[in-house]
PDB file of C-alpha atoms in Angstrom:
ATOM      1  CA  UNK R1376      37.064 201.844 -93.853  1.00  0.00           C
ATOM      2  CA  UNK R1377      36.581 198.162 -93.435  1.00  0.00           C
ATOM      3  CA  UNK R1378      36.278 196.118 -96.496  1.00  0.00           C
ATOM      4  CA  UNK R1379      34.906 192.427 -96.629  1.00  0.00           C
ATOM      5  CA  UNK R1380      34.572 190.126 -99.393  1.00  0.00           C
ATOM      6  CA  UNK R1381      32.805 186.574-100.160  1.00  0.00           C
ATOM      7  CA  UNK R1382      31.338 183.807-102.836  1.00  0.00           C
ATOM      8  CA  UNK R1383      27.495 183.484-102.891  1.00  0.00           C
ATOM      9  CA  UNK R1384      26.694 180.019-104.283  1.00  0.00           C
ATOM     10  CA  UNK R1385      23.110 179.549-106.447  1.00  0.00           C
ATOM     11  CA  UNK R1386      22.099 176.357-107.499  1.00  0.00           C
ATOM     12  CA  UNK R1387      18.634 176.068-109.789  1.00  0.00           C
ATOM     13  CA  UNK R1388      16.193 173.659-108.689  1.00  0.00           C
ATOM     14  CA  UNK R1389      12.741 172.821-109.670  1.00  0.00           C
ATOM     15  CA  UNK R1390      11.573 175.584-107.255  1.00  0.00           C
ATOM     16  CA  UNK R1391      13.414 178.041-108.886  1.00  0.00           C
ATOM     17  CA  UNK R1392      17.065 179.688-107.630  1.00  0.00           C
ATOM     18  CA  UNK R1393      18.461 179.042-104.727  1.00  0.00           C
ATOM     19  CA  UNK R1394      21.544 180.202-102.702  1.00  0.00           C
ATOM     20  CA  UNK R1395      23.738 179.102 -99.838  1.00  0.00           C
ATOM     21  CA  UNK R1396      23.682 181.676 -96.822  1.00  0.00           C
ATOM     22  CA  UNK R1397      25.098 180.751 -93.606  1.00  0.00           C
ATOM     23  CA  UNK R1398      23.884 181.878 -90.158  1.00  0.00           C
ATOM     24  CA  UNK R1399      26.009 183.897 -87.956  1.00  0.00           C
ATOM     25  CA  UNK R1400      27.995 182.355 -85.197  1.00  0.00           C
ATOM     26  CA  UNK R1401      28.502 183.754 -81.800  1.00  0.00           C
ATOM     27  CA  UNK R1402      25.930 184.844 -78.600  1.00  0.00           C
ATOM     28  CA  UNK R1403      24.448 187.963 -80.065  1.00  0.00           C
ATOM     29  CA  UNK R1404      22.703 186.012 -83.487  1.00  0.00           C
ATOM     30  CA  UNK R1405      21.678 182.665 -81.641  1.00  0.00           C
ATOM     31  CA  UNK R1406      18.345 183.665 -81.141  1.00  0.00           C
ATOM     32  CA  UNK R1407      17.857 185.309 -84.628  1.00  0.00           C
ATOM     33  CA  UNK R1408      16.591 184.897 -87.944  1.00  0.00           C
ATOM     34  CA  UNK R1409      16.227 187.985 -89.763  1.00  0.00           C
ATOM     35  CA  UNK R1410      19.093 190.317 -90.476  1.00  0.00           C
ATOM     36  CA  UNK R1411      21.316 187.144 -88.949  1.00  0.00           C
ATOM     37  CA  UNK R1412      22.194 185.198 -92.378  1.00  0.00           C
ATOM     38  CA  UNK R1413      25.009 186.137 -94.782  1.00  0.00           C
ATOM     39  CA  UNK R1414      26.825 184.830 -97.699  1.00  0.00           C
ATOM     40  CA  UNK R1415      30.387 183.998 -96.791  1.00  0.00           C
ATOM     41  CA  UNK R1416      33.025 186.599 -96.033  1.00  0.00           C
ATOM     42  CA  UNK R1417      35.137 188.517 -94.412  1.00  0.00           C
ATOM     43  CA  UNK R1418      37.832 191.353 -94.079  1.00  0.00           C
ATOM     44  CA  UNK R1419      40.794 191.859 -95.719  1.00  0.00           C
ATOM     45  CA  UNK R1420      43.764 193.990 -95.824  1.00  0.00           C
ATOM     46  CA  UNK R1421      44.910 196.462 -98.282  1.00  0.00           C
ATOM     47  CA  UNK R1422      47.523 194.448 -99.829  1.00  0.00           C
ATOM     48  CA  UNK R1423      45.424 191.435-100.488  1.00  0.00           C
ATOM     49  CA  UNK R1424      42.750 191.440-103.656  1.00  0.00           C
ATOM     50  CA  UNK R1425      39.291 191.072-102.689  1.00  0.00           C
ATOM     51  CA  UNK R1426      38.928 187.872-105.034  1.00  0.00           C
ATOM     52  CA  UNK R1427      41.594 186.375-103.012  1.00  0.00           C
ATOM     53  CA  UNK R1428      40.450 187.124 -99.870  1.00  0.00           C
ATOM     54  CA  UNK R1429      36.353 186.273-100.736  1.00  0.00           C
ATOM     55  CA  UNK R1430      37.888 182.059-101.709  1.00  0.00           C
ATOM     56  CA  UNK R1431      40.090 182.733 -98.382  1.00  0.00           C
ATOM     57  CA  UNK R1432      37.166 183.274 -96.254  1.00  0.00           C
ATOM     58  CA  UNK R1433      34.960 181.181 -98.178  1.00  0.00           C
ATOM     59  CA  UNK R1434      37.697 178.207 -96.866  1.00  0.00           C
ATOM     60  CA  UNK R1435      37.953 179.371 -93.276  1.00  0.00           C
ATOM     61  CA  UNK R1436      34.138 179.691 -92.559  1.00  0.00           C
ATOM     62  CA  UNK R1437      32.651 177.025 -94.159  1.00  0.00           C
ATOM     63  CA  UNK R1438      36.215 174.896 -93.931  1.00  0.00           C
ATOM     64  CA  UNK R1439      36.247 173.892 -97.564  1.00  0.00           C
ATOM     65  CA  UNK R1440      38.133 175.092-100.741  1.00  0.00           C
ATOM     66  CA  UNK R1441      35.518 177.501-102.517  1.00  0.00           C
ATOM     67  CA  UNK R1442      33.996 176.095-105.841  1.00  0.00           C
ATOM     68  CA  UNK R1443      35.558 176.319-109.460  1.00  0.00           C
ATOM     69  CA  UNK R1444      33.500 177.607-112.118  1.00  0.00           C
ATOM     70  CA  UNK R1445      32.002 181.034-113.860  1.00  0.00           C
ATOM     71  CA  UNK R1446      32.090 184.002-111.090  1.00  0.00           C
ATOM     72  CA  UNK R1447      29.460 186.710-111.677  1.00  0.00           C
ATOM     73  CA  UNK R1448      30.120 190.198-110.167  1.00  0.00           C
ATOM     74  CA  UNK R1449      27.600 191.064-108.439  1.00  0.00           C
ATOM     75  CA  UNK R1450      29.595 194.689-107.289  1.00  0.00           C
ATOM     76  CA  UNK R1451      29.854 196.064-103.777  1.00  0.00           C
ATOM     77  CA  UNK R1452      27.265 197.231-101.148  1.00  0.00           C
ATOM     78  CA  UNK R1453      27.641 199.495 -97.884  1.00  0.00           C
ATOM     79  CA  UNK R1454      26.523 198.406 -94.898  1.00  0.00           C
ATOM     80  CA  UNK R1455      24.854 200.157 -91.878  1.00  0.00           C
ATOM     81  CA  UNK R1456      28.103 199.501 -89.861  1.00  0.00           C
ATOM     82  CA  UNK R1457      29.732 201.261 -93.068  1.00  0.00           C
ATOM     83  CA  UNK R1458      31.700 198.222 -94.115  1.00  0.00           C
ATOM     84  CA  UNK R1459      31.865 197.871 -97.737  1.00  0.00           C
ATOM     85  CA  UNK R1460      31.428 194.453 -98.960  1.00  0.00           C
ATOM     86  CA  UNK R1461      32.450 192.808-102.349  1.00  0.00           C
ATOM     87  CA  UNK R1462      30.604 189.687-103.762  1.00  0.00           C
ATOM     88  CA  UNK R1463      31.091 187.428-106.660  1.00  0.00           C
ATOM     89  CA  UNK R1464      28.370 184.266-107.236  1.00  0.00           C
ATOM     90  CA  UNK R1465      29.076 181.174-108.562  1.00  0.00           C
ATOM     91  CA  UNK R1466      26.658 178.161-109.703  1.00  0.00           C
ATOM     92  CA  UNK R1467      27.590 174.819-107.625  1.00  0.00           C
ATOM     93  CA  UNK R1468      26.226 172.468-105.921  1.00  0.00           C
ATOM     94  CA  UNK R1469      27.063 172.221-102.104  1.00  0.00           C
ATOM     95  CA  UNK R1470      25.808 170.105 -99.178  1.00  0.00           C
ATOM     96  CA  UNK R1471      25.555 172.027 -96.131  1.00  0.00           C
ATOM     97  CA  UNK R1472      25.905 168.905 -94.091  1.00  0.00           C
ATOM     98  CA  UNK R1473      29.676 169.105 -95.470  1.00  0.00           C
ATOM     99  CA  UNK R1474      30.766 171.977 -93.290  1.00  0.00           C
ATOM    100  CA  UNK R1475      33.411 172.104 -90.999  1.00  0.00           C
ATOM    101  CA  UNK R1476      33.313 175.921 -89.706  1.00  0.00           C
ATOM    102  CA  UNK R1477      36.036 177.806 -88.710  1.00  0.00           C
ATOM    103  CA  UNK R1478      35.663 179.750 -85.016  1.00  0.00           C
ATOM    104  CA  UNK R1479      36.580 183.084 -83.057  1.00  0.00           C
ATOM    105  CA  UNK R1480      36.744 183.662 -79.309  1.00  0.00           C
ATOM    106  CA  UNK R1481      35.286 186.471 -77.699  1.00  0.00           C
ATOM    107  CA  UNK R1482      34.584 187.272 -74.034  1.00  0.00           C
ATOM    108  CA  UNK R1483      31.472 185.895 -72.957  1.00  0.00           C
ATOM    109  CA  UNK R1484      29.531 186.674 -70.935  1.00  0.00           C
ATOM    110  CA  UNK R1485      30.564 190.583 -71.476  1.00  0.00           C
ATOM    111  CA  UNK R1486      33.368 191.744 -68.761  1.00  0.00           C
ATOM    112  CA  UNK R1487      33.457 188.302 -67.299  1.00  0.00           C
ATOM    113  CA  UNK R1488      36.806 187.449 -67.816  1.00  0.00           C
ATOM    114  CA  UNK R1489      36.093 184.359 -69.848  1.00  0.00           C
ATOM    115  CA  UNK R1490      37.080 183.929 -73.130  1.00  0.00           C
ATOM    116  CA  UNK R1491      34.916 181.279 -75.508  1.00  0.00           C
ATOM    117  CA  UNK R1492      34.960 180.359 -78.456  1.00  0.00           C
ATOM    118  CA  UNK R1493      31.964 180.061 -81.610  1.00  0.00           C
ATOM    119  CA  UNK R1494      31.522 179.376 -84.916  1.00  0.00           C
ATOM    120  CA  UNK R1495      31.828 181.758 -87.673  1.00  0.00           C
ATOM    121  CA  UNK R1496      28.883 180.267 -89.281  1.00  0.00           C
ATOM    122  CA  UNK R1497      26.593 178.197 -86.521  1.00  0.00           C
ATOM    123  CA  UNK R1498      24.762 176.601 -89.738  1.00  0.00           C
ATOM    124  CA  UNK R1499      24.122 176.405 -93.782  1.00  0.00           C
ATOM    125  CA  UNK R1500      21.404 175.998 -95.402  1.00  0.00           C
ATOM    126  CA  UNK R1501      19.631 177.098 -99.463  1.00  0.00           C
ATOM    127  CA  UNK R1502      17.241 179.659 -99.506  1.00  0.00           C
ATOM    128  CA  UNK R1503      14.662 180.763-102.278  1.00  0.00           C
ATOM    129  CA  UNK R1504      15.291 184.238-103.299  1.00  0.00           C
ATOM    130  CA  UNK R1505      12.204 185.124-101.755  1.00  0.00           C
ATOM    131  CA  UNK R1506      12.950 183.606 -98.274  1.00  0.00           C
ATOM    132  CA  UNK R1507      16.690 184.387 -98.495  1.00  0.00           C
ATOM    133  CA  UNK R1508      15.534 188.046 -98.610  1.00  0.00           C
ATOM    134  CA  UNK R1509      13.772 187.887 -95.509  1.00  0.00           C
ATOM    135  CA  UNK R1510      16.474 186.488 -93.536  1.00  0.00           C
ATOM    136  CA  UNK R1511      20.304 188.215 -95.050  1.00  0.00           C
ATOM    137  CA  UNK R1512      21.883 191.041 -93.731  1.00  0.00           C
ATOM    138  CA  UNK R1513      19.950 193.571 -95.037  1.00  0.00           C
ATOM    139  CA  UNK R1514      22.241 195.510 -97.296  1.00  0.00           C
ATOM    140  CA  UNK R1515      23.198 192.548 -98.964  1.00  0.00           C
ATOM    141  CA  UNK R1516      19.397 191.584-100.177  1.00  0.00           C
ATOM    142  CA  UNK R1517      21.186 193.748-103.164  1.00  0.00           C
ATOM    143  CA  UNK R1518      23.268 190.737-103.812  1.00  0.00           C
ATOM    144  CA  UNK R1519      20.116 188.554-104.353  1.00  0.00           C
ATOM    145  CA  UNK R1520      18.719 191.287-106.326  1.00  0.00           C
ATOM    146  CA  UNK R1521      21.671 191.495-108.870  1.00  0.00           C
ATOM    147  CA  UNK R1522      22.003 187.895-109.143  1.00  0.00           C
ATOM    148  CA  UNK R1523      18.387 187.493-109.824  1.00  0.00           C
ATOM    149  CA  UNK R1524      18.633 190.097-112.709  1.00  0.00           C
ATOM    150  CA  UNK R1525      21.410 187.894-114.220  1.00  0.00           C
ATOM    151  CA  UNK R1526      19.904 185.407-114.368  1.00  0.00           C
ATOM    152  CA  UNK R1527      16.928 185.843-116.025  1.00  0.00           C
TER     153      UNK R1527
END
């Protein structure tokens, strides 16, 4: 079973709470919206906590060291693909123009021979809780849910 972990960041502004999703990179979300943002994350092994590995990725996508401050456990969801993912969220203030993102390669076009590379994340940007619904991964709208609850 695949496990994944990551940092959501909220912020509160005068329009309420906000948090930092990040748009997935790569051919197959380029011309999506909904179902194509996600907070920051990624797998991990066995041997390596899932706190460690959710500042880890937060570094290698977004390509700078993940925020100090309070972490709030906002527990695990499953999603469709069956990967289980872990999230913590923490309150800090970020500007998405500040990201450097790491990359994969893949073959592209399919069984062309050609290898290319992307970015994990293609872009960042805050999101209402409303909006930010709309547009995660659906299994993690939980995530937005939980925080939500804590926060009020």
């Amino acid at each position: 079973m695949k496990r994944s972990a990551g940092l959501l960041l909220f912020h509160h502004t005068a329009d309420g709470l906000q948090v930092l999703l990040g748009h997935m990179g790569g051919p197959f979300f380029a011309r999506r919206d909904a179902g194509a943002w996600t907070l920051p994350k990624g797998e991990y092994e066995p041997d390596e906590s899932a706190w460690a590995a959710a500042h880890r990725e937060f570094e290698e996508e977004l390509g700078l060291p993940a925020p100090d401050g309070e972490a709030i456990d906002l527990g695990e969801v499953r999603q469709t693909g069956g990967k289980i993912v872990t999230a913590w969220a923490i309150e800090a203030d970020f500007d998405p123009a500040t990201i450097v993102p790491g990359t994969f390669r893949m073959e592209w076009p399919p069984r062309s021979g050609r290898l290319q590379e992307f970015p994990e994340l293609d872009r960042v940007a805050w999101f209402g809780l409303d909006r930010g619904r709309e547009v995660i991964v659906k299994a993690q709208a939980a995530f937005l849910d939980r925080l939500a609850e804590h926060s009020t």
